[in-house]
Amino acid sequence: MQQCMSPERFARIQQVLSQRQHDLTLLMEEVHKPHNVSAIIRTADAVGIHQVHAVWAGNPELRKGTALGSQIWVRNKHHDTTADAVSHLKSQGMQVLVTHLDNTAVDFRQVDYTKPTAIIMGQEKDGATEEAVELADQSIVVPMIGMVQSLNVSVAAATVLYEAQRQRSDAGMYGKGKIPEIEKQEILFEGGF
Amino acid sequence: MQQCMSPERFARIQQVLSQRQHDLTLLMEEVHKPHNVSAIIRTADAVGIHQVHAVWAGNPELRKGTALGSQIWVRNKHHDTTADAVSHLKSQGMQVLVTHLDNTAVDFRQVDYTKPTAIIMGQEKDGATEEAVELADQSIVVPMIGMVQSLNVSVAAATVLYEAQRQRSDAGMYGKGKIPEIEKQEILFEGGF
Ligand SMILES: C[S@@+](CC[C@H](N)C(=O)[O-])C[C@H]1O[C@@H](n2cnc3c(N)ncnc32)[C@H](O)[C@@H]1O
Ligand SMILES: C[S@@+](CC[C@H](N)C(=O)[O-])C[C@H]1O[C@@H](n2cnc3c(N)ncnc32)[C@H](O)[C@@H]1O
């Protein structure tokens, strides 16, 4: 395989993979607009997320992955229902946070993101479902002091993820190279250079 | 005028206006996609920016403001050229930062945003112009440790703006009510309830 790409590119890919955070992820709950999904996945890649999760019951196109184009470097796992997704995440020992303004929500900066963490992002128009809010361990909110009622979903995701990146970077959690060798080989293969 | 709206809404508007940061702004340099412009302006509103700036030489529609819809709560000032815009911002005593990856760029978290600050965001495809990079006081970059080369422009803007919001909030810079009375009246009038 190493013959198919330059040594520089191979080294870069190895380095990226070794920084991946296997215990930090997002769950997109019916986030539908391709430009939002794409912006979210670019951000996930940039903070070292290995895999995101999605519930796209209402959107078979996104489920097929066609809208995501070149975002192959972040894996995407589809779940049929929010309940399935949340139980999958909890079974991995993750705290499940939902970005949602309700009277139990805490400021997103108060959360410890060095713990295994999944963050639920809600649909553009209606936000996260009641079910997601009930199943999550905690609601979090990005403070807003203007007239508009909400942020764009990819903006909210990025704001939370870069706080997680800051905390994890301070805690020395990047560059620990925990990615299993088999996974590296798979990704190198799927990258298909 | 107070007869046209509920006392609650009037109080909310007064409160929002009193938190506005008159010495923190963005300059969008040929940012063209309406969904990006709209996401940026929503974020600007959310962190208390009073006015944004734009150079939209290549986009008369955006210049007319039609694409911005309900974003009337953040003012927008159009400039014909980047040079005009930057000299306007510098004449107001602002440090001018450009979000751009070059070998002089510093991590965005190293900057002191409690100073009067303007942040240049570049065009979706090609990024900030050489002119912008030369005229700016400092290039800043949001760190990325993945395979993609850049973040979505509204995501990058939000990441920097929420760092500014954090620093200014810690420094007690919100809620100082510096907005001139005449400006309040104007905005209340333009809000048109
Ligand atoms: C446009 S918002 C949905 C607005 C919807 N009307 C509501 O009340 O939830 C879409 C998604 O962006 C995220 N979001 C937007 N603004 C946020 C904020 N200030 N804090 C946390 N999440 C936010 C949430 O995931 C939300 O479900
Ligand atoms: C999609 S990027 C432009 C990419 C372009 N190929 C380049 O090299 O500049 C559009 C804008 O988003 C902002 N941006 C994207 N990623 C960034 C990052 N990691 N740090 C700072 N700004 C970023 C900058 O304002 C940039 O001009």
Coordinates of C-alpha atoms in Angstrom, one line a residue, chain B:
Chain B
M1 CA -43.4 53.9 20.5
Q2 CA -43.8 51.9 23.7
Q3 CA -47.4 51.5 22.9
C4 CA -46.5 49.3 19.9
M5 CA -44.8 46.6 21.9
S6 CA -45.1 44.7 25.2
P7 CA -43.2 46.0 28.1
E8 CA -41.4 42.7 28.2
R9 CA -40.2 43.0 24.7
F10 CA -39.1 46.6 25.3
A11 CA -37.1 45.6 28.3
R12 CA -35.5 42.7 26.4
I13 CA -34.4 45.0 23.6
Q14 CA -33.0 47.6 26.0
Q15 CA -31.1 44.8 27.8
V16 CA -29.7 43.4 24.5
L17 CA -28.6 46.9 23.4
S18 CA -26.9 47.6 26.7
Q19 CA -24.7 44.6 26.2
R20 CA -23.6 45.4 22.7
Q21 CA -19.8 45.5 22.2
H22 CA -19.0 48.5 20.0
D23 CA -15.4 47.7 19.8
L24 CA -15.6 44.1 18.6
T25 CA -16.5 43.5 15.0
L26 CA -16.0 41.3 11.9
L27 CA -15.1 42.1 8.4
M28 CA -16.4 39.7 5.8
E29 CA -14.2 39.9 2.7
E30 CA -16.3 38.5 -0.2
V31 CA -18.0 35.9 1.9
H32 CA -20.7 35.0 -0.6
K33 CA -22.9 32.2 0.4
P34 CA -26.1 33.5 2.0
H35 CA -26.2 30.6 4.5
N36 CA -22.7 31.5 5.6
V37 CA -23.4 35.2 5.9
S38 CA -26.6 34.5 7.8
A39 CA -24.9 32.1 10.2
I40 CA -22.1 34.6 10.8
I41 CA -24.5 37.4 11.5
R42 CA -26.6 35.3 13.9
T43 CA -23.4 34.5 15.8
A44 CA -22.3 38.1 15.8
D45 CA -25.7 39.0 17.3
A46 CA -25.3 36.2 19.9
V47 CA -22.0 37.5 21.2
G48 CA -23.2 41.1 21.3
I49 CA -21.7 42.6 18.2
H50 CA -23.4 45.8 17.2
Q51 CA -22.1 46.2 13.6
V52 CA -20.3 44.0 11.1
H53 CA -18.4 45.1 8.0
A54 CA -18.3 43.6 4.5
V55 CA -16.6 44.0 1.2
W56 CA -19.0 42.5 -1.4
A57 CA -17.6 44.0 -4.6
G58 CA -18.6 40.8 -6.4
N59 CA -22.1 40.5 -5.0
P60 CA -24.6 43.3 -5.4
E61 CA -27.4 41.2 -3.9
L62 CA -25.7 40.9 -0.6
R63 CA -24.8 44.5 -0.7
K64 CA -28.5 45.4 -1.0
G65 CA -29.0 43.4 2.2
T66 CA -31.8 41.3 0.8
A67 CA -30.2 38.0 1.6
L68 CA -29.9 38.8 5.3
G69 CA -33.6 38.7 6.0
S70 CA -34.4 39.2 9.7
Q71 CA -30.9 39.9 10.7
I72 CA -31.7 43.6 11.2
W73 CA -30.4 43.6 14.8
V74 CA -26.8 43.6 13.7
R75 CA -25.9 46.6 11.5
N76 CA -23.9 46.0 8.4
K77 CA -21.6 48.5 6.8
H78 CA -20.4 47.9 3.3
H79 CA -17.0 49.1 2.0
D80 CA -16.0 49.2 -1.6
T81 CA -12.5 47.8 -1.1
T82 CA -10.6 45.9 1.5
A83 CA -8.2 48.8 1.9
D84 CA -11.1 51.2 2.6
A85 CA -12.5 48.8 5.2
V86 CA -9.2 48.2 7.0
S87 CA -8.4 51.9 7.1
H88 CA -11.9 52.6 8.5
L89 CA -11.4 50.0 11.2
K90 CA -7.9 51.2 12.1
S91 CA -9.1 54.7 12.3
Q92 CA -11.3 53.5 15.1
G93 CA -8.3 52.2 17.0
M94 CA -9.0 48.6 16.3
Q95 CA -6.4 45.8 16.1
V96 CA -7.1 44.1 12.8
L97 CA -6.8 40.3 12.8
V98 CA -7.1 38.2 9.7
T99 CA -8.0 34.5 9.9
H100 CA -5.5 33.0 7.6
L101 CA -3.0 30.2 7.7
D102 CA 0.4 31.6 6.9
N103 CA 3.8 31.2 8.7
T104 CA 3.3 34.3 10.8
A105 CA -0.2 33.1 12.1
V106 CA -0.7 32.6 15.8
D107 CA -3.2 30.4 17.6
F108 CA -6.5 32.3 17.9
R109 CA -6.5 31.8 21.7
Q110 CA -3.2 33.7 22.1
V111 CA -4.9 37.0 21.2
D112 CA -6.2 39.6 23.6
Y113 CA -9.8 40.3 22.4
T114 CA -10.6 42.7 25.2
K115 CA -8.8 45.3 23.1
P116 CA -10.8 46.9 20.3
T117 CA -10.7 44.2 17.7
A118 CA -11.8 43.5 14.1
I119 CA -11.5 40.0 12.6
I120 CA -11.4 39.5 8.9
M121 CA -13.1 36.4 7.5
G122 CA -12.1 35.3 4.0
Q123 CA -14.0 34.1 0.9
E124 CA -15.2 30.5 1.0
K125 CA -13.0 29.1 -1.8
D126 CA -9.9 31.2 -1.8
G127 CA -9.7 32.6 1.7
A128 CA -8.6 36.2 2.6
T129 CA -6.8 38.2 -0.1
E130 CA -3.1 38.9 0.0
E131 CA -4.1 42.5 0.5
A132 CA -6.1 41.7 3.6
V133 CA -3.2 39.7 5.0
E134 CA -0.7 42.5 4.4
L135 CA -2.9 45.2 5.8
A136 CA -3.9 43.3 8.9
D137 CA -1.9 43.5 12.1
Q138 CA -1.8 39.8 12.8
S139 CA -2.9 36.5 11.2
I140 CA -4.7 34.1 13.4
V141 CA -5.6 30.4 12.9
V142 CA -7.9 28.0 14.6
P143 CA -5.9 24.8 15.1
M144 CA -6.9 21.7 13.1
I145 CA -5.6 18.3 13.5
G146 CA -7.5 16.4 10.9
M147 CA -7.3 15.8 7.2
V148 CA -9.4 18.7 5.9
Q149 CA -7.6 21.9 5.0
S150 CA -10.0 24.4 6.4
L151 CA -13.1 25.0 8.5
N152 CA -16.4 26.4 7.1
V153 CA -16.1 30.2 7.3
S154 CA -19.1 30.6 9.7
V155 CA -17.6 27.9 12.0
A156 CA -14.2 29.6 12.0
A157 CA -15.9 33.0 12.8
A158 CA -17.9 31.5 15.6
T159 CA -14.9 29.7 17.2
V160 CA -13.0 33.0 17.3
L161 CA -16.0 35.1 18.4
Y162 CA -16.8 32.8 21.3
E163 CA -13.2 33.0 22.5
A164 CA -13.6 36.8 22.4
Q165 CA -16.9 36.5 24.2
R166 CA -15.3 34.3 26.9
Q167 CA -12.4 36.8 27.5
R168 CA -14.8 39.8 27.5
S169 CA -17.2 38.1 29.8
D170 CA -14.4 37.2 32.2
A171 CA -13.2 40.9 32.0
G172 CA -16.7 42.1 32.9
M173 CA -17.1 43.9 29.6
Y174 CA -20.8 43.0 29.1
G175 CA -23.7 45.0 30.4
K176 CA -21.9 48.3 30.6
G177 CA -24.6 50.0 28.7
K178 CA -22.5 52.2 26.5
I179 CA -24.9 52.4 23.6
P180 CA -25.8 56.0 23.0
E181 CA -29.5 56.9 23.6
I182 CA -29.9 58.2 20.0
E183 CA -28.7 54.8 18.7
K184 CA -31.2 53.0 20.9
Q185 CA -34.0 55.1 19.6
E186 CA -32.9 54.5 16.0
I187 CA -32.7 50.7 16.4
L188 CA -36.0 50.6 18.2
F189 CA -37.5 52.5 15.4
E190 CA -35.9 50.4 12.7
G191 CA -37.0 47.2 14.5
G192 CA -40.5 48.4 13.5
F193 CA -42.8 46.6 15.9

